[in-house]
Short mmCIF file of C-alpha atoms in Angstrom, two decimals:
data_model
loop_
_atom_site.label_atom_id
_atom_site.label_comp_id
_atom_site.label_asym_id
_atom_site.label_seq_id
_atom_site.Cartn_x
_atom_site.Cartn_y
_atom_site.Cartn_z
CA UNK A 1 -81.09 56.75 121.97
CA UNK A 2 -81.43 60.45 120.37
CA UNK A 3 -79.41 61.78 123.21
CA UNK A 4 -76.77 59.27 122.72
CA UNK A 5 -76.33 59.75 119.18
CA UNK A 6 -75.98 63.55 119.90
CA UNK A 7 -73.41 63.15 122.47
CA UNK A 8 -71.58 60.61 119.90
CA UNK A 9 -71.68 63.71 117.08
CA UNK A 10 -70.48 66.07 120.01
CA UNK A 11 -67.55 64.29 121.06
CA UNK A 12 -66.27 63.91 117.41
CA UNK A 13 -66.64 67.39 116.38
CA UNK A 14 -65.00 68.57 120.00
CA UNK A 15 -62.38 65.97 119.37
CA UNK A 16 -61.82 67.42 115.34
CA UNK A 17 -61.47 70.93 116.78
CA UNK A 18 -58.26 69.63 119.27
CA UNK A 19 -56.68 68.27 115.47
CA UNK A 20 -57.30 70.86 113.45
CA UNK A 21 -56.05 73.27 116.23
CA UNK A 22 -52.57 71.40 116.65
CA UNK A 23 -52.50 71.00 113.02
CA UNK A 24 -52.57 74.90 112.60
CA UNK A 25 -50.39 75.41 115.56
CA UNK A 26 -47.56 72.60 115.15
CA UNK A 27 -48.20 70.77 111.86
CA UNK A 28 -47.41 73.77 109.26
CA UNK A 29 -43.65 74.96 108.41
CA UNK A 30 -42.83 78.98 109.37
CA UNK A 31 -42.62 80.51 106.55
CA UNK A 32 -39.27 80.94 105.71
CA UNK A 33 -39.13 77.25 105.50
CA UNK A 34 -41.76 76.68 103.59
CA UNK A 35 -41.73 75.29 99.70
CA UNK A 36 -42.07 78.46 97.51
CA UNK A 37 -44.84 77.87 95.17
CA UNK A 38 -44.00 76.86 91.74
CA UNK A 39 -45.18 79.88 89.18
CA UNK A 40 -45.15 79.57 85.47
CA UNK A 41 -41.76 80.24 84.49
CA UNK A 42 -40.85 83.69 82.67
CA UNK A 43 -40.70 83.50 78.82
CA UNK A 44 -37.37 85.12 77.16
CA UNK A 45 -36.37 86.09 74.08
CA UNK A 46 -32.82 84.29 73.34
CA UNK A 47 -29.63 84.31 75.39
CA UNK A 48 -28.78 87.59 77.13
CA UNK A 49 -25.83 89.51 75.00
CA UNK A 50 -22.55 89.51 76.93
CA UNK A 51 -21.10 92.21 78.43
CA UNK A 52 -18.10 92.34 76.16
CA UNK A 53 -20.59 91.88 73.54
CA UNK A 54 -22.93 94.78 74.03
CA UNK A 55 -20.77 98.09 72.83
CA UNK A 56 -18.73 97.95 69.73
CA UNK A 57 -16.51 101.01 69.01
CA UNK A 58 -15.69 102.18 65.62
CA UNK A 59 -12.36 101.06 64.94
CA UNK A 60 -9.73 103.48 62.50
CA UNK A 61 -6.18 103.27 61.17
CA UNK A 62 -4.80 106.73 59.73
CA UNK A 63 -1.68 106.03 57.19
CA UNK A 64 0.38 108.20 55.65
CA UNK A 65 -2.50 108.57 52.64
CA UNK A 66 -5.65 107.94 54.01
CA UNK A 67 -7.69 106.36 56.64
CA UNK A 68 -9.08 102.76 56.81
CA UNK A 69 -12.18 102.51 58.98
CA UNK A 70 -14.15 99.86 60.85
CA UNK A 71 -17.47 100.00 61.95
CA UNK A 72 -19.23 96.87 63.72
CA UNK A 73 -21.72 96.35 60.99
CA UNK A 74 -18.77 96.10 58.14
CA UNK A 75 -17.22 93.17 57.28
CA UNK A 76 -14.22 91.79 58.77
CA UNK A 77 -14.93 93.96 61.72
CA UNK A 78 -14.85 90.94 64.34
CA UNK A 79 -11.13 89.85 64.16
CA UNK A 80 -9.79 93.16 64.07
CA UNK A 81 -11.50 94.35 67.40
CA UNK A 82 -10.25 91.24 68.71
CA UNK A 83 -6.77 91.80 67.75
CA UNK A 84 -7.00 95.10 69.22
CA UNK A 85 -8.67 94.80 72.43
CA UNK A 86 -5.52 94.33 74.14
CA UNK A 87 -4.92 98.27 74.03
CA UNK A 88 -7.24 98.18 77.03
CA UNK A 89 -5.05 97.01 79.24
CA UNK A 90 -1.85 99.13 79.61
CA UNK A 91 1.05 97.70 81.59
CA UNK A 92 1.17 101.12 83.91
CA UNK A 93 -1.36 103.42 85.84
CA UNK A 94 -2.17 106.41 83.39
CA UNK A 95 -1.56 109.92 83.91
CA UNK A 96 -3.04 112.89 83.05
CA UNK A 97 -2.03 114.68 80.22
CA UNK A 98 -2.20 117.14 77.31
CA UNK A 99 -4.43 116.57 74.57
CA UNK A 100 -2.12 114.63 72.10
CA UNK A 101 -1.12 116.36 68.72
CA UNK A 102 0.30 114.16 66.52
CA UNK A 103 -0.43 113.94 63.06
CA UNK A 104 1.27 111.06 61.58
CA UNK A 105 -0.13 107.09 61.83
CA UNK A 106 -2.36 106.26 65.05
CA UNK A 107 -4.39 103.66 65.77
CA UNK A 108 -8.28 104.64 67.09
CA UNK A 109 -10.67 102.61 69.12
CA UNK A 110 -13.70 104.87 69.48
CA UNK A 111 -16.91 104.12 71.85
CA UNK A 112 -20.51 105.40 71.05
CA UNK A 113 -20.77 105.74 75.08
CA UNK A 114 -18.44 106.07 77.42
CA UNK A 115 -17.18 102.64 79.06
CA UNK A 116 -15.57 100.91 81.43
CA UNK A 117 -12.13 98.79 80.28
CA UNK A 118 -13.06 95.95 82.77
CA UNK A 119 -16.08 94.60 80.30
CA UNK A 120 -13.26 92.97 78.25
CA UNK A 121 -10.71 92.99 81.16
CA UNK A 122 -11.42 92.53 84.95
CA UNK A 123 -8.16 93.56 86.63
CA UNK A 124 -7.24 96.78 83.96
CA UNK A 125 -5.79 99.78 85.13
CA UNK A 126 -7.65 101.45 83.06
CA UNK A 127 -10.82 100.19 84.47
CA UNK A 128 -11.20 103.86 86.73
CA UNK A 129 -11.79 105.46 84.05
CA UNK A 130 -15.05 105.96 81.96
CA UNK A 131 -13.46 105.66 78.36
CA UNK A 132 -14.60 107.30 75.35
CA UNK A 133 -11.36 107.22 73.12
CA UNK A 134 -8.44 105.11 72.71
CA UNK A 135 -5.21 105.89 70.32
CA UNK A 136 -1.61 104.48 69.88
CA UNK A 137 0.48 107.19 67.61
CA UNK A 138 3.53 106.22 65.94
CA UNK A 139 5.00 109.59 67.20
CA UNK A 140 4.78 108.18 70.55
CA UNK A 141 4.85 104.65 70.00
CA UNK A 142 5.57 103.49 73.86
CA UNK A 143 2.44 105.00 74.92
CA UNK A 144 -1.21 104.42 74.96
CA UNK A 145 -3.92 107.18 75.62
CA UNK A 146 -7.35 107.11 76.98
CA UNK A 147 -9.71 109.95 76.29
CA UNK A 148 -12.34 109.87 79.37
CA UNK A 149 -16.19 110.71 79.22
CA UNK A 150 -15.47 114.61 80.36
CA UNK A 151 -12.71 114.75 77.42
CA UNK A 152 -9.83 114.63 79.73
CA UNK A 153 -6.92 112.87 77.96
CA UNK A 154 -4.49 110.15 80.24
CA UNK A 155 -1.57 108.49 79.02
CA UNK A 156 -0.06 105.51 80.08
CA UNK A 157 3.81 105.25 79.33
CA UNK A 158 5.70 101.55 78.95
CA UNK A 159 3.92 100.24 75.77
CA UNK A 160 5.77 97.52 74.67
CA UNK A 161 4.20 96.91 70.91
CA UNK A 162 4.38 93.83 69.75
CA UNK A 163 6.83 92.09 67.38
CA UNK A 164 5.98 94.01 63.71
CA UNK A 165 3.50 96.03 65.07
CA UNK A 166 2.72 98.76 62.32
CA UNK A 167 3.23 95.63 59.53
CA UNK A 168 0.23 93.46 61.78
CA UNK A 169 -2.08 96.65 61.66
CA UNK A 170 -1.34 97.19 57.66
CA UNK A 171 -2.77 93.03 57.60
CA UNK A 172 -5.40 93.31 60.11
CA UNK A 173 -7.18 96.42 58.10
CA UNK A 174 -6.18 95.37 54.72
CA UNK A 175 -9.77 94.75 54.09
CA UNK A 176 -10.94 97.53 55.57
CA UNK A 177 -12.93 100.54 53.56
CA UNK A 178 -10.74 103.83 52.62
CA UNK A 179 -11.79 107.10 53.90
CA UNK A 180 -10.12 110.63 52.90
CA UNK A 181 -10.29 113.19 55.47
CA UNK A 182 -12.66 116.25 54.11
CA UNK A 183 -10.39 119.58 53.96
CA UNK A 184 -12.01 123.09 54.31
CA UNK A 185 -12.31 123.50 50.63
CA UNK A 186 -14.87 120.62 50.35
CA UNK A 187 -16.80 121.23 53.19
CA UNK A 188 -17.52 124.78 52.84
CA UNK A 189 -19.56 126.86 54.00
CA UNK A 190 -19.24 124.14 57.03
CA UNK A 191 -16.25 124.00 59.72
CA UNK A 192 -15.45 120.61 61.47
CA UNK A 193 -14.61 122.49 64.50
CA UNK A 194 -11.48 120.26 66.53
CA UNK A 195 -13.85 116.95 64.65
CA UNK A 196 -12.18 115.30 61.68
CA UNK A 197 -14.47 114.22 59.10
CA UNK A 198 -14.08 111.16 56.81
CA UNK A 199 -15.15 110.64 53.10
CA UNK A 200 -15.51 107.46 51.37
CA UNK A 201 -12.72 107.07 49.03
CA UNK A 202 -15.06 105.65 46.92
CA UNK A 203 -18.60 105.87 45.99
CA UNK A 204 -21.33 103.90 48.11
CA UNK A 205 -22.97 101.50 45.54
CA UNK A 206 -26.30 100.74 46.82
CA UNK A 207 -29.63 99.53 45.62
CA UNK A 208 -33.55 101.03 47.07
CA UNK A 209 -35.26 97.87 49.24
CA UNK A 210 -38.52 97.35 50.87
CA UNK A 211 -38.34 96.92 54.32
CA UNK A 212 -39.71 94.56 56.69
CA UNK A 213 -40.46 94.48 60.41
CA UNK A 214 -39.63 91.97 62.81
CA UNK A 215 -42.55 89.37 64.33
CA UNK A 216 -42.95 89.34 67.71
CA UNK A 217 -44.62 86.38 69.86
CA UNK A 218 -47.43 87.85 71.68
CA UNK A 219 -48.26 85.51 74.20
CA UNK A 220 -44.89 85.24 74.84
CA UNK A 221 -44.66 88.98 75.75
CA UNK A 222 -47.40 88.79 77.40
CA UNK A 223 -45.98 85.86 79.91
CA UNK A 224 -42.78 87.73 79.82
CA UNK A 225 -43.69 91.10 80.84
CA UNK A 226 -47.08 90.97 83.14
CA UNK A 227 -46.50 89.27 86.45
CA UNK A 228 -50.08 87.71 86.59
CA UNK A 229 -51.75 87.19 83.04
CA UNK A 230 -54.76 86.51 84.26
CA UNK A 231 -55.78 89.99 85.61
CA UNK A 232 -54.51 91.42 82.23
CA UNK A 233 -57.53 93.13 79.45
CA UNK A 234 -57.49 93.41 76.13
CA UNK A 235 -58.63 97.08 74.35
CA UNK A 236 -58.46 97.53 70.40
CA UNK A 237 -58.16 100.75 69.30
CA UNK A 238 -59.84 102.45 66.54
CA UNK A 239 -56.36 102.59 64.54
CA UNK A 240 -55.87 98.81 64.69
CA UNK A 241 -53.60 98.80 67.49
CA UNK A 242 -54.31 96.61 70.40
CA UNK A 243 -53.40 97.41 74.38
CA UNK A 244 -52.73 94.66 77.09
CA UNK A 245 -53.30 96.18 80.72
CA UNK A 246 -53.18 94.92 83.79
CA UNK A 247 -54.05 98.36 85.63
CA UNK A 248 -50.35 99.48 86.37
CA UNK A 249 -48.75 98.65 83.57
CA UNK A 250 -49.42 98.86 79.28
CA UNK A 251 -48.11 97.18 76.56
CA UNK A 252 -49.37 98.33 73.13
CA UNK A 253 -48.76 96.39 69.60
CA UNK A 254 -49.60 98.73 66.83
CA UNK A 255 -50.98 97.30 63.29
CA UNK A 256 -47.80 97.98 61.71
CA UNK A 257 -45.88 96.02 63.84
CA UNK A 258 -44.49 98.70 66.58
CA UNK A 259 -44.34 98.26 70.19
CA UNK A 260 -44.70 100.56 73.04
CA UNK A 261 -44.48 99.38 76.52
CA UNK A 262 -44.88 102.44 79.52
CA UNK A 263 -45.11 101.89 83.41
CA UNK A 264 -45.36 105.05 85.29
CA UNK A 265 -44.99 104.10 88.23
CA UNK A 266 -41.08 103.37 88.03
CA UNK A 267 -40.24 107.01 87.55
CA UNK A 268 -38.60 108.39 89.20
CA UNK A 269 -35.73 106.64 90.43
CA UNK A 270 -34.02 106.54 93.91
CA UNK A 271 -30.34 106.23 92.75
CA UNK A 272 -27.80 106.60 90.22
CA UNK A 273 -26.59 103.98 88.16
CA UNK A 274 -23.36 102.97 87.18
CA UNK A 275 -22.67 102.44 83.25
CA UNK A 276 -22.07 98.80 83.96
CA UNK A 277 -25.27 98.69 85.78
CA UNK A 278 -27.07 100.18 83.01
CA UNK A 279 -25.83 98.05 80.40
CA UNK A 280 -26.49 95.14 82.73
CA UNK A 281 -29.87 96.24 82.72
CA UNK A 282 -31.05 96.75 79.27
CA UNK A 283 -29.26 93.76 78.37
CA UNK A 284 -31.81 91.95 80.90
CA UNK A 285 -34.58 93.91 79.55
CA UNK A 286 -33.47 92.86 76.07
CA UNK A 287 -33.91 89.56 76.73
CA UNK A 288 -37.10 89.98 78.38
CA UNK A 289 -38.62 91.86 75.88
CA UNK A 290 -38.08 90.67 72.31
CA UNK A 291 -34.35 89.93 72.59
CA UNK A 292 -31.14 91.23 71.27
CA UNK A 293 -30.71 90.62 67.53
CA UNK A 294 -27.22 90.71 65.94
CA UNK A 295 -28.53 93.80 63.32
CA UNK A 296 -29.43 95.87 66.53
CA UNK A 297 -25.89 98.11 68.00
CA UNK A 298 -25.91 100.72 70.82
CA UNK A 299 -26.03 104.13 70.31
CA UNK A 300 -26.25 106.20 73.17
CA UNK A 301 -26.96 106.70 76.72
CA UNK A 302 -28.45 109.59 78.07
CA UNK A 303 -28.77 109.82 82.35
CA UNK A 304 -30.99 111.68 84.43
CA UNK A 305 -33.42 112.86 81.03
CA UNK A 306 -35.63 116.18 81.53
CA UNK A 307 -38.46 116.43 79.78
CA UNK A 308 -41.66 118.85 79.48
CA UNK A 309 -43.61 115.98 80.36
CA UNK A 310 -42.09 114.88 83.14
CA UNK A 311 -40.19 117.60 84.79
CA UNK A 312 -39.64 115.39 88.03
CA UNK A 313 -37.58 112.62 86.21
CA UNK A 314 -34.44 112.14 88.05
CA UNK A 315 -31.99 109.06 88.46
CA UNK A 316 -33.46 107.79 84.76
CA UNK A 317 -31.39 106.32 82.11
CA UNK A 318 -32.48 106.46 78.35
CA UNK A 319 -30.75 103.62 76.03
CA UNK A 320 -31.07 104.03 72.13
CA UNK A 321 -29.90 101.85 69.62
CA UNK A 322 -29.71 101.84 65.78
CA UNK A 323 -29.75 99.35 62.96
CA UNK A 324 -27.70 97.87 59.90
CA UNK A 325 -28.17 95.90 57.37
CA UNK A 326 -25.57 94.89 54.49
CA UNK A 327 -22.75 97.31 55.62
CA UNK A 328 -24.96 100.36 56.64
CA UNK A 329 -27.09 101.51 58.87
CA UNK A 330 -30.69 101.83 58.86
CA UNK A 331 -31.82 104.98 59.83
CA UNK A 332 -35.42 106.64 60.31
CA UNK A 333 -37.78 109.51 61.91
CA UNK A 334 -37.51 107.37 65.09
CA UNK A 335 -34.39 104.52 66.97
CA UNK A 336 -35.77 100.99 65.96
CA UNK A 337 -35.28 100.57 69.79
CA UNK A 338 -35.44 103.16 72.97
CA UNK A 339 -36.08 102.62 76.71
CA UNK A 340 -35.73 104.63 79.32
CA UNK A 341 -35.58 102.66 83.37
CA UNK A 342 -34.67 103.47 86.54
CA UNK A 343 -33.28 101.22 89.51
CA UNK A 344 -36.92 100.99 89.89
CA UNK A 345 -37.56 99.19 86.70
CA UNK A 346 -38.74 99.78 83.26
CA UNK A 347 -40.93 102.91 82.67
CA UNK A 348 -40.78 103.19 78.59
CA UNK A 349 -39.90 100.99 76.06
CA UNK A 350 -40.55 101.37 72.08
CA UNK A 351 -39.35 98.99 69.58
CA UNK A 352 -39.94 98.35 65.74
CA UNK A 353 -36.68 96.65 64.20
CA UNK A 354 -36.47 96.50 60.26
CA UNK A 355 -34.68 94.63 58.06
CA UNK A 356 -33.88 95.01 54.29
CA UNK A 357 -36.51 92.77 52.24
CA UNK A 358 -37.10 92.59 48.48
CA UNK A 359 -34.60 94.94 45.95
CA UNK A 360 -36.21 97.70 44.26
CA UNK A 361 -33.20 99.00 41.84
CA UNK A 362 -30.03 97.97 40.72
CA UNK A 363 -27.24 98.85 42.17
CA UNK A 364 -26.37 102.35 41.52
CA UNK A 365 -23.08 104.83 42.68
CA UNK A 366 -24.42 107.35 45.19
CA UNK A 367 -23.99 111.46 44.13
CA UNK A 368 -20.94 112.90 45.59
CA UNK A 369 -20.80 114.09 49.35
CA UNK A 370 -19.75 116.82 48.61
CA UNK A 371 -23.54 117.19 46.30
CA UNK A 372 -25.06 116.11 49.33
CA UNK A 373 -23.24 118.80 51.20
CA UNK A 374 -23.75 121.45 48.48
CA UNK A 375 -27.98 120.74 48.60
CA UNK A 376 -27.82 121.24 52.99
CA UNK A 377 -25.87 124.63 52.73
CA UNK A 378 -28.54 125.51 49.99
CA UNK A 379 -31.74 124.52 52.25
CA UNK A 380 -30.03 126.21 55.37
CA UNK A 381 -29.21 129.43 53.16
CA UNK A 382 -27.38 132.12 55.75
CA UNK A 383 -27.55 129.48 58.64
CA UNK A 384 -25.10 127.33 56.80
CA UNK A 385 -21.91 129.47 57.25
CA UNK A 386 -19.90 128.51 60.51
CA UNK A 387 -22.13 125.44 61.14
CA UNK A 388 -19.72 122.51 62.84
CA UNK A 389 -20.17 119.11 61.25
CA UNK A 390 -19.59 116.08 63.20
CA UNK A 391 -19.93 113.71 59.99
CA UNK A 392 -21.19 112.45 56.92
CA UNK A 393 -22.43 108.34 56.40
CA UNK A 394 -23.77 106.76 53.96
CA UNK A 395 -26.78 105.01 54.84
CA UNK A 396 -30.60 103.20 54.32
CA UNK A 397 -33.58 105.48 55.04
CA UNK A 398 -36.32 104.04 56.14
CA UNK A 399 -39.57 105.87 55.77
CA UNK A 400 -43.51 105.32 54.61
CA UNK A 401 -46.98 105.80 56.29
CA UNK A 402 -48.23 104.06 58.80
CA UNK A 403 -49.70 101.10 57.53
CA UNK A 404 -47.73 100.86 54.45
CA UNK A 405 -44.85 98.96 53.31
CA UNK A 406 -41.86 100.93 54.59
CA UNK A 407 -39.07 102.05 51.58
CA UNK A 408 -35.46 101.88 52.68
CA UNK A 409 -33.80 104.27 50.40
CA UNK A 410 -30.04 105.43 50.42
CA UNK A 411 -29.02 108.60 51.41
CA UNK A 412 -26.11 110.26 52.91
CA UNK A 413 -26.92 111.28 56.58
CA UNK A 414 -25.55 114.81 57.49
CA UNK A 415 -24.62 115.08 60.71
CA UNK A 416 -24.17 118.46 62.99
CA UNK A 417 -22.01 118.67 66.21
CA UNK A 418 -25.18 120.48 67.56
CA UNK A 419 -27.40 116.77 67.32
CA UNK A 420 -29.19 117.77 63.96
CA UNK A 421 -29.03 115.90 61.35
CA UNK A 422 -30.09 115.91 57.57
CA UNK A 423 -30.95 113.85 54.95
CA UNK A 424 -30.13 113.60 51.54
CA UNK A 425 -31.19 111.31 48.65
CA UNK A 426 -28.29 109.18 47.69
CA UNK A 427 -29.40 108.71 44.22
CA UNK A 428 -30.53 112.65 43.37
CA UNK A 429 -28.49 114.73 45.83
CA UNK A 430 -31.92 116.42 46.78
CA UNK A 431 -32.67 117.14 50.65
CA UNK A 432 -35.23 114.47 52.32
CA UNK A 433 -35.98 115.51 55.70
CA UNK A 434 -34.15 117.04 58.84
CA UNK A 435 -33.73 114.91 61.95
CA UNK A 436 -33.67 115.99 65.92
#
């Protein structure tokens, strides 16, 4: 009876091997027809900004008295760059040309970065060229020219302008604030060089606010940057800031609200990027990574950065943006936003966006420019004569200790065709700080 029952047991398991075998051999799908697994899906951080949507130029009219000037944080700033957009699209090829001199009314579109006309329109013929400027002069009024990102100038001939074209650009700026363009006399011992530097016709009136810094969702980051969460630590640090590592890749919250995100190992990269690439990629990172608020504007793009850090980095891209809040921009010792990626992916990212909060003062005039002008030349003594400005803003400064409530206070920012910058208290003319 024992013998029969074992021959029973080996029958079945011989019989359970033959299955399982043809189960293995003919009863899975290859792979490449197989059902992908279903992961938890990627958290985001609002829609992801359109590509027409992501670089704003400053936008001027020069009359016979003054100028009127646009920038994308002023009001009325929307339908005017709407009206105008069409100036990217020229009804002939360019040509190369002469630097224009004209002096009388014009019309200028004006990029922070150099860009591509086929954001806004696909089939331009403008779209070979990486554009930096655009102007329309009355002196020539049947042309349009393009100022390219190596300062070459290109103009393209059989403008056709529409119906009351110089009346439509009196209404579509009416609103717009006046600027006086700064002669020698006032900006002594400074030169603008071949720049043209605008003044406020009138006095900034501006008030002193706190200033407060966005809330991210953590866990949402979390989900949203690190492919598996699960293999991800948690280390607090002795100044309150907390780290999130998975072993190749950090993302750091700081106690007063900054974030810092690094991952070496995409750096260097293995190929250039085109602009539109680029912007197609921090717009993705954007949205990855905190999002794309409407207070938040490009401001530059630097490829292939060196650094004494890294003196390997090639094929990188550095993106920085700035802030505004109620008709200015919000400026401090660092960008409220900088990454820098390759084709390879993200290897830095830093972000703290502020935002004006509670009044401080009344609204008060700001001193003078030219005061703010006189107090630089003072600080910079010898250094000052011959120095090329490249312009002069009004604008919030944002400054305080870590771990205190940051003070946005207005100033005028002072700004060098050599990158430095100063800044100067709006309300006392006296100099702040100096700025890389």
């Amino acid at each position: 009876m024992r013998e029969r029952i074992k021959s029973v047991v080996l029958l079945a398991l011989v019989l359970l091997s033959f299955y399982l075998t043809g189960t293995l051999l003919f009863g899975q799908p290859y792979l490449e027809t197989a059902t992908s697994p279903d992961y938890e899906q990627v958290e985001t951080f609002g829609m992801i900004r359109p590509e027409g949507e992501q670089v704003y130029p400053v936008l001027r009219l020069k009359t016979e008295e003054n100028w009127l000037q646009l920038f994308p944080w002023t009001e009325r700033y929307a339908p005017v760059w709407k009206a105008l957009q069409f100036l990217l699209t020229p009804s002939q090829l360019p040509e190369s040309g002469e630097k224009p001199d004209f002096s009388g009314k014009r019309v200028e579109i004006q990029f922070p970065v150099a860009v591509d006309a086929a954001l806004w329109f696909q089939e331009s013929l403008v779209s070979s060229l990486q554009i930096r400027k655009v102007c329309w002069f009355a002196e020539d009024a049947e042309s349009i020219w393009y100022c390219d990102e190596g300062g070459k100038w290109w103009q393209a001939k059989g403008f056709n302008p529409p119906a009351e074209w110089e009346t439509r650009l009196a209404a579509l700026f009416k609103q717009a604030p006046v600027y006086i363009e700064a002669d020698m006399e006032i900006l002594a011992p400074f030169t603008a060089g071949d720049a043209i530097v605008l003044l406020p016709a009138d006095l900034p009136v501006m008030s002193v606010f706190t200033a407060m810094a966005e809330s991210l969702d953590t866990e949402k980051l979390l989900r949203s940057f690190f492919i598996n969460p699960a293999l991800v630590r948690r280390i607090e640090e002795r100044n309150g800031a907390v780290i999130y590592t998975d072993g190749q890749r950090g993302l750091r919250i700081f106690a007063h609200g900054e974030l810092e995100i690094t991952v070496p190992e995409n750096e260097p990269g293995t190929r250039a990027l085109s602009r539109t690439e680029i912007l197609q990629e921090t717009a993705q990172y954007l949205h990855l990574l905190g999002g794309w608020p409407q207070e938040l504007f490009l401001q530059s793009i630097r490829v292939n950065v060196q650094s004494i850090t890294y003196p390997q980095r090639w094929y990188t891209q550095e993106v920085v943006f700035r802030c505004a809040a109620r008709g200015y921009p919000l400026v401090g010792r660092k960008a409220p936003l900088s990454l820098l990626f390759s084709d390879r992916g993200i290897i830095y990212y830093n972000r703290q966006i502020l935002s004006l909060a509670e009044r401080l003062t009344e609204p008060m005039p700001l001193v003078a420019p030219e005061d703010a002008l006189a107090s630089v030349a003072v600080n910079m003594g010898i250094w000052a004569a011959g120095m090329q400005l490249a312009s002069v803003d009004a604008i919030y400064f944002v400054d305080g200790a870590t771990g205190s409530q940051p003070v946005a206070q207005p100033a005028w920012l002072i700004q060098f065709q050599n990158r430095q910058a100063a800044v100067v208290n709006g309300f006392t003319g006296e100099l702040i700080t100096w700025l890389q």
